[in-house]
Amino acid sequence: MNTLAYGLLGLVARTPSSGYDLMLQLQPFWQAKHSQIYPLLAKLEQEGYLEFTRIHQTDRPDKKVYSITEKGQIALQVWLSEPAAEPVVRDELVLKTYCLGLADENAAATMFVERIQQCREHLDMYEHYIQEYQADAVDHPHPPDHPDHPAFGEYILLSWGARRMKEDIAWCEWVLELLQKRR
Amino acid sequence: MNTLAYGLLGLVARTPSSGYDLMLQLQPFWQAKHSQIYPLLAKLEQEGYLEFTRIHQTDRPDKKVYSITEKGQIALQVWLSEPAAEPVVRDELVLKTYCLGLADENAAATMFVERIQQCREHLDMYEHYIQEYQADAVDHPHPPDHPDHPAFGEYILLSWGARRMKEDIAWCEWVLELLQKRR
DNA sequence: GTAGACATGTAATCTGTTACATGATTCG
DNA sequence: CGAATCATGTAACAGATTACATGTCTAC
């Protein structure tokens, strides 16, 4: 049982889903390819943490919809009560920034301009989903920023993503300003 | 040649260092164990990107000090001119947050309190190094936030780290406030 | 008709972690 | 005398990516 396995249990516990669906849901918060997810789901099913039903679809290929078992729920509870490991960040830009002095002036600036664009795309996505949740919340007795709202977890994560992107953009812009002093 | 390999080239290009030293320098920005670094350095040396001299020390064990070759410098230049890949983040807290509704109330709050402590420790470290650089900068013709200062890369990275930690702490505190509404 | 989304899988390879292994020196 | 830091390495394993493989349906 690794972190990705628990992550899948968590997603499935909220909403039974297919492997393809889980891959898409997970994407913004934990990068994993389908080639890693499908075998893991099969293993979790064999070991009794998950079960699946094959859903026949006429318009699309059939899919396996996984749902969590009692054993899975217990494992999830235990994992949630343990302290979270420190995050791992692997960002090529960080390593390149370290030796910025060796880079061509234009290349250096381009790096940060490109990162700003990447961040803005992610930011737009996060903000789009935040608006969606806020619109959905009209039907619920609790607003989306209330811990009893079923989408509370997603909501605070989306706001985490948006905050991070804004902060990274601000940093890149600050670096670009400093780089112009060189001229 | 992978990202870590270029990262090592970059560090060595700035200051010839031993594997042990590289491991420590790299730690805050790219997590890699010595068991990954030593074989990589040997490979980079065999392929002519790096060379080393064995330094005899009386007070400590001998060490291999690596420096960059011309071939290494060219490879580094090429890498620096290519666009940086998008960052990969693997944070267990993110996955746990996703299924916050399933967690025990106390466990949920504890998660964020612990993360705040982790972030504060990192923040203290970043700020400590920032102050060191600012103190060192007295001897230099350029202030540390000028792109021609030799430690410019480190300086802006440290400020990136500090910004991120502050932002994460603020987010955790916001979540803790929301969680108290549950009571 | 072809590109893209939906849907699931396996195999080969690369990357990264944990554990095994050794040994000197310093500080409490 | 034991723990921590400095110093370098290998082996086994786990985690993750890329490539291989297949097939349907929809929209342009």
CSV table of C-alpha atoms (C1' of nucleotides) in Angstrom, one decimal:
chain,number,residue,atom,x,y,z
A,1,MET,CA,0.0,0.0,0.0
A,2,ASN,CA,1.6,3.2,-1.2
A,3,THR,CA,0.4,6.8,-1.2
A,4,LEU,CA,-1.2,6.5,-4.7
A,5,ALA,CA,-3.1,3.5,-3.5
A,6,TYR,CA,-4.6,5.4,-0.6
A,7,GLY,CA,-5.3,8.3,-2.9
A,8,LEU,CA,-7.4,6.0,-5.1
A,9,LEU,CA,-9.2,4.6,-2.1
A,10,GLY,CA,-10.1,8.1,-1.1
A,11,LEU,CA,-11.4,9.1,-4.5
A,12,VAL,CA,-13.4,6.0,-4.8
A,13,ALA,CA,-14.8,6.3,-1.3
A,14,ARG,CA,-16.3,9.7,-2.2
A,15,THR,CA,-17.6,8.6,-5.7
A,16,PRO,CA,-17.4,5.1,-7.3
A,17,SER,CA,-15.5,5.7,-10.5
A,18,SER,CA,-13.7,4.0,-13.4
A,19,GLY,CA,-9.9,3.9,-13.7
A,20,TYR,CA,-10.1,6.4,-16.6
A,21,ASP,CA,-12.2,8.8,-14.4
A,22,LEU,CA,-9.8,8.4,-11.4
A,23,MET,CA,-6.9,9.3,-13.7
A,24,LEU,CA,-8.6,12.5,-14.7
A,25,GLN,CA,-9.7,13.5,-11.2
A,26,LEU,CA,-6.3,12.8,-9.8
A,27,GLN,CA,-4.3,14.7,-12.5
A,28,PRO,CA,-4.4,18.2,-10.9
A,29,PHE,CA,-3.2,17.0,-7.5
A,30,TRP,CA,-1.1,13.9,-8.1
A,31,GLN,CA,0.5,13.1,-11.5
A,32,ALA,CA,-0.1,9.4,-12.4
A,33,LYS,CA,-0.4,7.8,-15.8
A,34,HIS,CA,-3.1,5.2,-16.6
A,35,SER,CA,-0.4,2.6,-16.8
A,36,GLN,CA,0.2,3.0,-13.1
A,37,ILE,CA,-3.4,3.3,-12.1
A,38,TYR,CA,-5.0,0.3,-13.9
A,39,PRO,CA,-2.6,-2.3,-12.4
A,40,LEU,CA,-2.9,-0.7,-8.9
A,41,LEU,CA,-6.7,-0.9,-9.1
A,42,ALA,CA,-6.6,-4.5,-10.1
A,43,LYS,CA,-4.2,-5.2,-7.1
A,44,LEU,CA,-6.5,-3.3,-4.7
A,45,GLU,CA,-9.5,-5.3,-6.0
A,46,GLN,CA,-7.6,-8.6,-5.6
A,47,GLU,CA,-6.7,-7.7,-2.0
A,48,GLY,CA,-10.3,-6.8,-1.1
A,49,TYR,CA,-9.9,-3.0,-0.7
A,50,LEU,CA,-12.1,-2.3,-3.8
A,51,GLU,CA,-14.7,-4.1,-5.8
A,52,PHE,CA,-15.9,-3.3,-9.3
A,53,THR,CA,-18.9,-3.8,-11.6
A,54,ARG,CA,-18.6,-3.8,-15.3
A,55,ILE,CA,-20.9,-1.1,-16.8
A,56,HIS,CA,-22.0,-1.6,-20.3
A,57,GLN,CA,-22.3,1.5,-22.4
A,58,THR,CA,-23.7,1.8,-25.9
A,59,ASP,CA,-22.3,5.1,-26.9
A,60,ARG,CA,-18.8,4.5,-25.3
A,61,PRO,CA,-16.6,1.5,-24.4
A,62,ASP,CA,-17.6,-0.5,-21.4
A,63,LYS,CA,-16.1,0.5,-18.1
A,64,LYS,CA,-15.2,-0.9,-14.7
A,65,VAL,CA,-16.7,1.1,-11.9
A,66,TYR,CA,-14.8,0.6,-8.7
A,67,SER,CA,-16.3,1.1,-5.2
A,68,ILE,CA,-14.7,0.8,-1.8
A,69,THR,CA,-15.2,-2.2,0.5
A,70,GLU,CA,-15.4,-2.2,4.3
A,71,LYS,CA,-11.8,-3.3,4.4
A,72,GLY,CA,-10.9,-0.4,2.2
A,73,GLN,CA,-12.7,2.1,4.4
A,74,ILE,CA,-10.9,0.8,7.5
A,75,ALA,CA,-7.5,1.1,5.7
A,76,LEU,CA,-8.4,4.6,4.6
A,77,GLN,CA,-9.4,5.7,8.2
A,78,VAL,CA,-6.1,4.4,9.5
A,79,TRP,CA,-4.1,6.2,6.8
A,80,LEU,CA,-6.0,9.5,7.5
A,81,SER,CA,-5.0,9.3,11.1
A,82,GLU,CA,-1.3,9.0,10.4
A,83,PRO,CA,0.9,12.1,9.9
A,84,ALA,CA,1.4,13.1,6.3
A,85,ALA,CA,4.9,12.8,4.8
A,86,GLU,CA,6.7,16.0,3.7
A,87,PRO,CA,5.9,17.0,0.1
A,88,VAL,CA,8.4,16.2,-2.7
A,89,VAL,CA,8.8,18.9,-5.4
A,90,ARG,CA,10.7,18.2,-8.6
A,91,ASP,CA,10.9,21.3,-10.7
A,92,GLU,CA,13.4,21.7,-13.5
A,93,LEU,CA,13.0,25.5,-13.4
A,94,VAL,CA,14.4,25.5,-9.8
A,95,LEU,CA,17.6,23.7,-11.0
A,96,LYS,CA,17.9,26.0,-14.0
A,97,THR,CA,17.4,29.0,-11.7
A,98,TYR,CA,20.3,27.9,-9.6
A,99,CYS,CA,22.7,28.4,-12.5
A,100,LEU,CA,21.0,31.4,-14.0
A,101,GLY,CA,24.3,33.2,-14.3
A,102,LEU,CA,25.5,30.7,-16.8
A,103,ALA,CA,22.5,31.0,-19.1
A,104,ASP,CA,22.0,33.3,-22.0
A,105,GLU,CA,20.1,36.5,-21.0
A,106,ASN,CA,17.2,35.9,-23.3
A,107,ALA,CA,16.9,32.2,-22.4
A,108,ALA,CA,16.8,33.2,-18.7
A,109,ALA,CA,13.9,35.6,-19.2
A,110,THR,CA,12.1,33.2,-21.5
A,111,MET,CA,12.1,30.5,-18.8
A,112,PHE,CA,10.1,32.7,-16.4
A,113,VAL,CA,7.8,34.0,-19.1
A,114,GLU,CA,6.9,30.4,-20.0
A,115,ARG,CA,6.4,29.5,-16.4
A,116,ILE,CA,4.0,32.4,-16.0
A,117,GLN,CA,2.0,31.1,-18.9
A,118,GLN,CA,1.9,27.5,-17.5
A,119,CYS,CA,0.8,28.9,-14.1
A,120,ARG,CA,-1.9,31.1,-15.6
A,121,GLU,CA,-3.4,28.1,-17.4
A,122,HIS,CA,-3.5,26.1,-14.2
A,123,LEU,CA,-4.9,29.1,-12.4
A,124,ASP,CA,-7.7,29.5,-14.9
A,125,MET,CA,-8.6,25.8,-14.5
A,126,TYR,CA,-8.7,26.1,-10.7
A,127,GLU,CA,-10.8,29.2,-10.7
A,128,HIS,CA,-13.2,27.7,-13.2
A,129,TYR,CA,-13.8,24.7,-10.9
A,130,ILE,CA,-14.1,27.0,-7.9
A,131,GLN,CA,-16.9,28.9,-9.6
A,132,GLU,CA,-18.6,25.6,-10.5
A,133,TYR,CA,-18.6,24.5,-6.9
A,134,GLN,CA,-19.9,27.8,-5.7
A,135,ALA,CA,-22.7,27.6,-8.3
A,136,ASP,CA,-23.5,24.0,-7.2
A,137,ALA,CA,-23.6,25.0,-3.6
A,138,VAL,CA,-26.9,26.8,-4.1
A,139,ASP,CA,-28.7,23.4,-3.8
A,140,HIS,CA,-26.9,22.5,-0.5
A,141,PRO,CA,-27.7,23.4,3.1
A,142,HIS,CA,-24.1,24.4,3.6
A,143,PRO,CA,-21.9,26.8,1.6
A,144,PRO,CA,-18.9,25.2,-0.1
A,145,ASP,CA,-16.5,26.7,2.5
A,146,HIS,CA,-18.3,24.9,5.3
A,147,PRO,CA,-16.6,21.6,6.4
A,148,ASP,CA,-19.9,19.7,6.3
A,149,HIS,CA,-20.4,20.4,2.6
A,150,PRO,CA,-19.6,17.2,0.7
A,151,ALA,CA,-17.2,19.0,-1.7
A,152,PHE,CA,-15.3,20.8,1.1
A,153,GLY,CA,-12.1,18.8,0.4
A,154,GLU,CA,-12.1,19.6,-3.3
A,155,TYR,CA,-13.0,23.2,-2.6
A,156,ILE,CA,-10.1,24.0,-0.2
A,157,LEU,CA,-7.7,22.1,-2.5
A,158,LEU,CA,-8.7,24.2,-5.5
A,159,SER,CA,-8.2,27.3,-3.5
A,160,TRP,CA,-4.7,25.9,-2.5
A,161,GLY,CA,-3.9,25.4,-6.2
A,162,ALA,CA,-5.1,28.9,-7.1
A,163,ARG,CA,-3.1,30.5,-4.3
A,164,ARG,CA,0.0,28.7,-5.3
A,165,MET,CA,-0.3,29.7,-8.9
A,166,LYS,CA,-0.8,33.3,-8.0
A,167,GLU,CA,2.2,33.2,-5.7
A,168,ASP,CA,4.4,31.6,-8.4
A,169,ILE,CA,3.3,34.1,-11.0
A,170,ALA,CA,4.2,37.0,-8.6
A,171,TRP,CA,7.6,35.5,-8.0
A,172,CYS,CA,8.3,35.0,-11.7
A,173,GLU,CA,7.3,38.6,-12.4
A,174,TRP,CA,9.6,39.8,-9.6
A,175,VAL,CA,12.5,37.8,-11.1
A,176,LEU,CA,11.8,39.2,-14.6
A,177,GLU,CA,11.9,42.8,-13.1
A,178,LEU,CA,15.3,42.0,-11.5
A,179,LEU,CA,16.6,40.5,-14.7
A,180,GLN,CA,15.9,43.8,-16.5
A,181,LYS,CA,18.4,45.6,-14.3
A,182,ARG,CA,21.1,43.7,-16.2
A,183,ARG,CA,20.5,45.8,-19.3
B,1,MET,CA,21.2,12.6,-19.2
B,2,ASN,CA,18.3,13.3,-16.9
B,3,THR,CA,17.3,16.4,-14.9
B,4,LEU,CA,19.3,15.4,-11.8
B,5,ALA,CA,22.4,15.0,-14.0
B,6,TYR,CA,22.0,18.5,-15.4
B,7,GLY,CA,21.4,19.8,-11.9
B,8,LEU,CA,24.7,18.3,-10.7
B,9,LEU,CA,26.5,19.8,-13.7
B,10,GLY,CA,25.0,23.2,-12.8
B,11,LEU,CA,26.1,23.0,-9.2
B,12,VAL,CA,29.6,21.8,-10.1
B,13,ALA,CA,29.9,24.5,-12.8
B,14,ARG,CA,29.4,27.2,-10.1
B,15,THR,CA,31.7,25.6,-7.5
B,16,PRO,CA,33.7,22.3,-7.8
B,17,SER,CA,32.4,20.1,-5.0
B,18,SER,CA,32.4,16.6,-3.6
B,19,GLY,CA,29.4,14.2,-3.9
B,20,TYR,CA,28.6,14.7,-0.3
B,21,ASP,CA,28.7,18.4,-0.6
B,22,LEU,CA,26.5,18.3,-3.7
B,23,MET,CA,24.0,16.2,-1.9
B,24,LEU,CA,23.7,18.8,0.9
B,25,GLN,CA,23.5,21.8,-1.5
B,26,LEU,CA,20.8,20.1,-3.6
B,27,GLN,CA,18.7,19.0,-0.6
B,28,PRO,CA,16.5,22.1,-0.3
B,29,PHE,CA,15.6,22.2,-4.0
B,30,TRP,CA,15.7,18.6,-5.3
B,31,GLN,CA,15.5,15.7,-3.0
B,32,ALA,CA,18.1,13.1,-3.9
B,33,LYS,CA,19.9,10.5,-1.7
B,34,HIS,CA,23.7,9.9,-1.9
B,35,SER,CA,22.9,6.5,-3.3
B,36,GLN,CA,21.6,8.2,-6.4
B,37,ILE,CA,24.2,10.9,-6.6
B,38,TYR,CA,27.4,8.9,-6.3
B,39,PRO,CA,26.7,6.5,-9.2
B,40,LEU,CA,25.5,9.4,-11.4
B,41,LEU,CA,28.7,11.4,-10.8
B,42,ALA,CA,30.8,8.4,-11.7
B,43,LYS,CA,28.8,8.0,-14.9
B,44,LEU,CA,29.1,11.7,-15.8
B,45,GLU,CA,32.9,11.5,-15.2
B,46,GLN,CA,33.2,8.4,-17.4
B,47,GLU,CA,31.3,10.1,-20.2
B,48,GLY,CA,33.5,13.2,-19.9
B,49,TYR,CA,31.1,15.8,-18.5
B,50,LEU,CA,32.9,16.0,-15.2
B,51,GLU,CA,36.4,15.3,-13.9
B,52,PHE,CA,37.6,14.8,-10.4
B,53,THR,CA,40.7,15.1,-8.2
B,54,ARG,CA,41.0,13.1,-5.0
B,55,ILE,CA,41.7,15.5,-2.2
B,56,HIS,CA,43.5,14.1,0.8
B,57,GLN,CA,42.3,15.4,4.2
B,58,THR,CA,44.0,14.7,7.5
B,59,ASP,CA,41.1,15.6,9.8
B,60,ARG,CA,38.4,14.0,7.6
B,61,PRO,CA,38.1,11.2,5.1
B,62,ASP,CA,39.5,11.9,1.6
B,63,LYS,CA,37.1,13.3,-0.9
B,64,LYS,CA,36.6,13.4,-4.7
B,65,VAL,CA,36.2,17.0,-5.8
B,66,TYR,CA,34.4,17.2,-9.2
B,67,SER,CA,34.7,20.0,-11.7
B,68,ILE,CA,33.0,20.5,-15.0
B,69,THR,CA,34.7,19.9,-18.4
B,70,GLU,CA,34.2,21.8,-21.6
B,71,LYS,CA,31.9,19.0,-22.8
B,72,GLY,CA,29.9,19.4,-19.6
B,73,GLN,CA,29.7,23.2,-20.0
B,74,ILE,CA,28.3,22.8,-23.6
B,75,ALA,CA,25.7,20.3,-22.4
B,76,LEU,CA,24.7,22.6,-19.6
B,77,GLN,CA,24.2,25.6,-22.0
B,78,VAL,CA,22.0,23.5,-24.3
B,79,TRP,CA,19.9,22.3,-21.4
B,80,LEU,CA,19.5,25.9,-20.1
B,81,SER,CA,18.2,27.0,-23.5
B,82,GLU,CA,15.5,24.3,-23.6
B,83,PRO,CA,12.1,25.0,-22.0
B,84,ALA,CA,11.7,23.7,-18.5
B,85,ALA,CA,9.3,20.8,-17.9
B,86,GLU,CA,6.2,21.4,-15.7
B,87,PRO,CA,6.9,20.7,-12.0
B,88,VAL,CA,5.8,17.5,-10.3
B,89,VAL,CA,4.4,17.8,-6.8
B,90,ARG,CA,3.7,14.8,-4.7
B,91,ASP,CA,2.1,15.8,-1.4
B,92,GLU,CA,0.4,13.3,0.8
B,93,LEU,CA,-1.5,16.1,2.5
B,94,VAL,CA,-3.2,17.0,-0.7
B,95,LEU,CA,-4.6,13.5,-1.1
B,96,LYS,CA,-5.7,13.4,2.5
B,97,THR,CA,-7.3,16.8,2.1
B,98,TYR,CA,-9.4,15.4,-0.8
B,99,CYS,CA,-11.2,13.0,1.6
B,100,LEU,CA,-11.2,15.3,4.6
B,101,GLY,CA,-14.9,14.6,5.2
B,102,LEU,CA,-14.1,10.9,5.9
B,103,ALA,CA,-11.4,11.8,8.6
B,104,ASP,CA,-11.9,12.2,12.3
B,105,GLU,CA,-12.3,15.9,13.3
B,106,ASN,CA,-9.2,15.9,15.5
B,107,ALA,CA,-7.1,14.1,12.9
B,108,ALA,CA,-8.1,16.5,10.3
B,109,ALA,CA,-7.0,19.5,12.3
B,110,THR,CA,-3.8,17.9,13.4
B,111,MET,CA,-2.8,17.3,9.8
B,112,PHE,CA,-2.8,21.1,9.1
B,113,VAL,CA,-1.1,22.0,12.5
B,114,GLU,CA,1.7,19.6,11.7
B,115,ARG,CA,2.1,21.0,8.2
B,116,ILE,CA,2.3,24.5,9.6
B,117,GLN,CA,5.2,23.4,11.8
B,118,GLN,CA,7.0,21.7,8.9
B,119,CYS,CA,6.6,24.9,6.8
B,120,ARG,CA,7.8,27.1,9.6
B,121,GLU,CA,11.0,25.1,10.0
B,122,HIS,CA,11.7,25.4,6.3
B,123,LEU,CA,10.8,29.1,6.3
B,124,ASP,CA,13.3,29.7,9.2
B,125,MET,CA,16.0,27.9,7.2
B,126,TYR,CA,15.3,29.9,4.0
B,127,GLU,CA,15.3,33.2,5.9
B,128,HIS,CA,18.5,32.3,7.7
B,129,TYR,CA,20.3,31.7,4.4
B,130,ILE,CA,18.8,34.9,2.9
B,131,GLN,CA,20.2,36.9,5.7
B,132,GLU,CA,23.6,35.2,5.2
B,133,TYR,CA,23.6,36.2,1.6
B,134,GLN,CA,22.7,39.8,2.4
B,135,ALA,CA,25.5,40.0,4.9
B,136,ASP,CA,28.0,38.5,2.4
B,137,ALA,CA,26.9,41.0,-0.3
B,138,VAL,CA,28.6,43.8,1.6
B,139,ASP,CA,31.9,42.7,0.0
B,140,HIS,CA,30.5,42.6,-3.6
B,141,PRO,CA,30.1,45.4,-6.1
B,142,HIS,CA,26.4,44.3,-6.7
B,143,PRO,CA,23.7,43.7,-4.1
B,144,PRO,CA,22.4,40.1,-3.9
B,145,ASP,CA,19.2,41.0,-5.8
B,146,HIS,CA,21.2,42.2,-8.8
B,147,PRO,CA,21.5,39.6,-11.6
B,148,ASP,CA,25.3,40.1,-11.8
B,149,HIS,CA,25.9,39.0,-8.3
B,150,PRO,CA,27.3,35.5,-8.4
B,151,ALA,CA,24.8,34.2,-5.8
B,152,PHE,CA,21.8,35.7,-7.7
B,153,GLY,CA,20.4,32.3,-8.5
B,154,GLU,CA,20.5,31.0,-4.9
B,155,TYR,CA,19.1,34.3,-3.7
B,156,ILE,CA,16.0,34.3,-5.8
B,157,LEU,CA,15.5,30.6,-5.1
B,158,LEU,CA,15.6,31.1,-1.4
B,159,SER,CA,13.1,33.9,-1.7
B,160,TRP,CA,10.9,31.5,-3.8
B,161,GLY,CA,11.1,28.9,-1.0
B,162,ALA,CA,10.3,31.5,1.7
B,163,ARG,CA,7.3,32.9,-0.3
B,164,ARG,CA,5.9,29.4,-0.8
B,165,MET,CA,6.2,28.5,2.9
B,166,LYS,CA,4.4,31.7,3.9
B,167,GLU,CA,1.7,31.0,1.4
B,168,ASP,CA,1.2,27.4,2.6
B,169,ILE,CA,1.1,28.5,6.2
B,170,ALA,CA,-1.6,31.1,5.4
B,171,TRP,CA,-3.6,28.4,3.6
B,172,CYS,CA,-3.3,25.9,6.4
B,173,GLU,CA,-4.4,28.6,8.9
B,174,TRP,CA,-7.4,29.5,6.7
B,175,VAL,CA,-8.4,25.8,6.6
B,176,LEU,CA,-8.1,25.5,10.4
B,177,GLU,CA,-10.4,28.4,10.8
B,178,LEU,CA,-13.0,26.8,8.5
B,179,LEU,CA,-12.7,23.5,10.4
B,180,GLN,CA,-13.7,25.3,13.6
B,181,LYS,CA,-17.1,26.1,12.1
B,182,ARG,CA,-17.9,22.4,12.5
B,183,ARG,CA,-18.2,22.7,16.2
C,1,DG,C1',-11.3,10.0,-43.0
C,2,DT,C1',-9.0,11.6,-39.2
C,3,DA,C1',-8.2,13.6,-34.9
C,4,DG,C1',-9.6,13.3,-30.2
C,5,DA,C1',-12.0,11.6,-26.2
C,6,DC,C1',-13.3,7.4,-23.9
C,7,DA,C1',-11.7,3.0,-22.2
C,8,DT,C1',-8.3,-0.7,-20.6
C,9,DG,C1',-4.5,-3.1,-20.4
C,10,DT,C1',1.0,-4.9,-20.6
C,11,DA,C1',6.2,-4.5,-21.2
C,12,DA,C1',10.4,-2.3,-21.0
C,13,DT,C1',12.9,1.1,-19.0
C,14,DC,C1',14.2,4.8,-16.0
C,15,DT,C1',14.2,7.1,-11.5
C,16,DG,C1',14.3,7.1,-6.7
C,17,DT,C1',14.3,4.9,-1.9
C,18,DT,C1',15.8,1.8,1.6
C,19,DA,C1',19.0,-1.2,3.2
C,20,DC,C1',23.6,-3.0,3.3
C,21,DA,C1',28.6,-1.9,3.9
C,22,DT,C1',32.8,0.5,5.6
C,23,DG,C1',35.6,3.7,8.0
C,24,DA,C1',37.7,8.1,10.1
C,25,DT,C1',37.1,11.9,13.2
C,26,DT,C1',34.9,15.0,16.6
C,27,DC,C1',32.0,16.3,20.4
C,28,DG,C1',29.7,15.5,24.6
D,1,DC,C1',31.8,5.1,24.7
D,2,DG,C1',28.2,6.4,21.8
D,3,DA,C1',26.2,9.6,18.6
D,4,DA,C1',26.8,12.8,14.8
D,5,DT,C1',29.2,14.4,10.8
D,6,DC,C1',32.0,13.6,7.0
D,7,DA,C1',32.9,10.5,3.1
D,8,DT,C1',31.9,6.9,-0.6
D,9,DG,C1',30.1,3.2,-2.5
D,10,DT,C1',26.6,-1.2,-4.0
D,11,DA,C1',22.3,-4.0,-4.1
D,12,DA,C1',17.6,-4.8,-3.9
D,13,DC,C1',13.3,-2.9,-4.4
D,14,DA,C1',9.5,0.3,-5.2
D,15,DG,C1',7.6,3.9,-7.9
D,16,DA,C1',6.9,6.3,-12.2
D,17,DT,C1',7.3,7.1,-17.4
D,18,DT,C1',7.4,5.7,-22.1
D,19,DA,C1',6.2,2.8,-25.4
D,20,DC,C1',3.5,-0.9,-27.2
D,21,DA,C1',-1.3,-2.6,-28.0
D,22,DT,C1',-6.3,-2.5,-29.1
D,23,DG,C1',-10.9,-0.9,-29.9
D,24,DT,C1',-15.3,2.3,-30.0
D,25,DC,C1',-17.6,6.5,-30.9
D,26,DT,C1',-18.2,11.5,-32.0
D,27,DA,C1',-17.3,15.8,-34.1
D,28,DC,C1',-15.1,18.2,-37.8
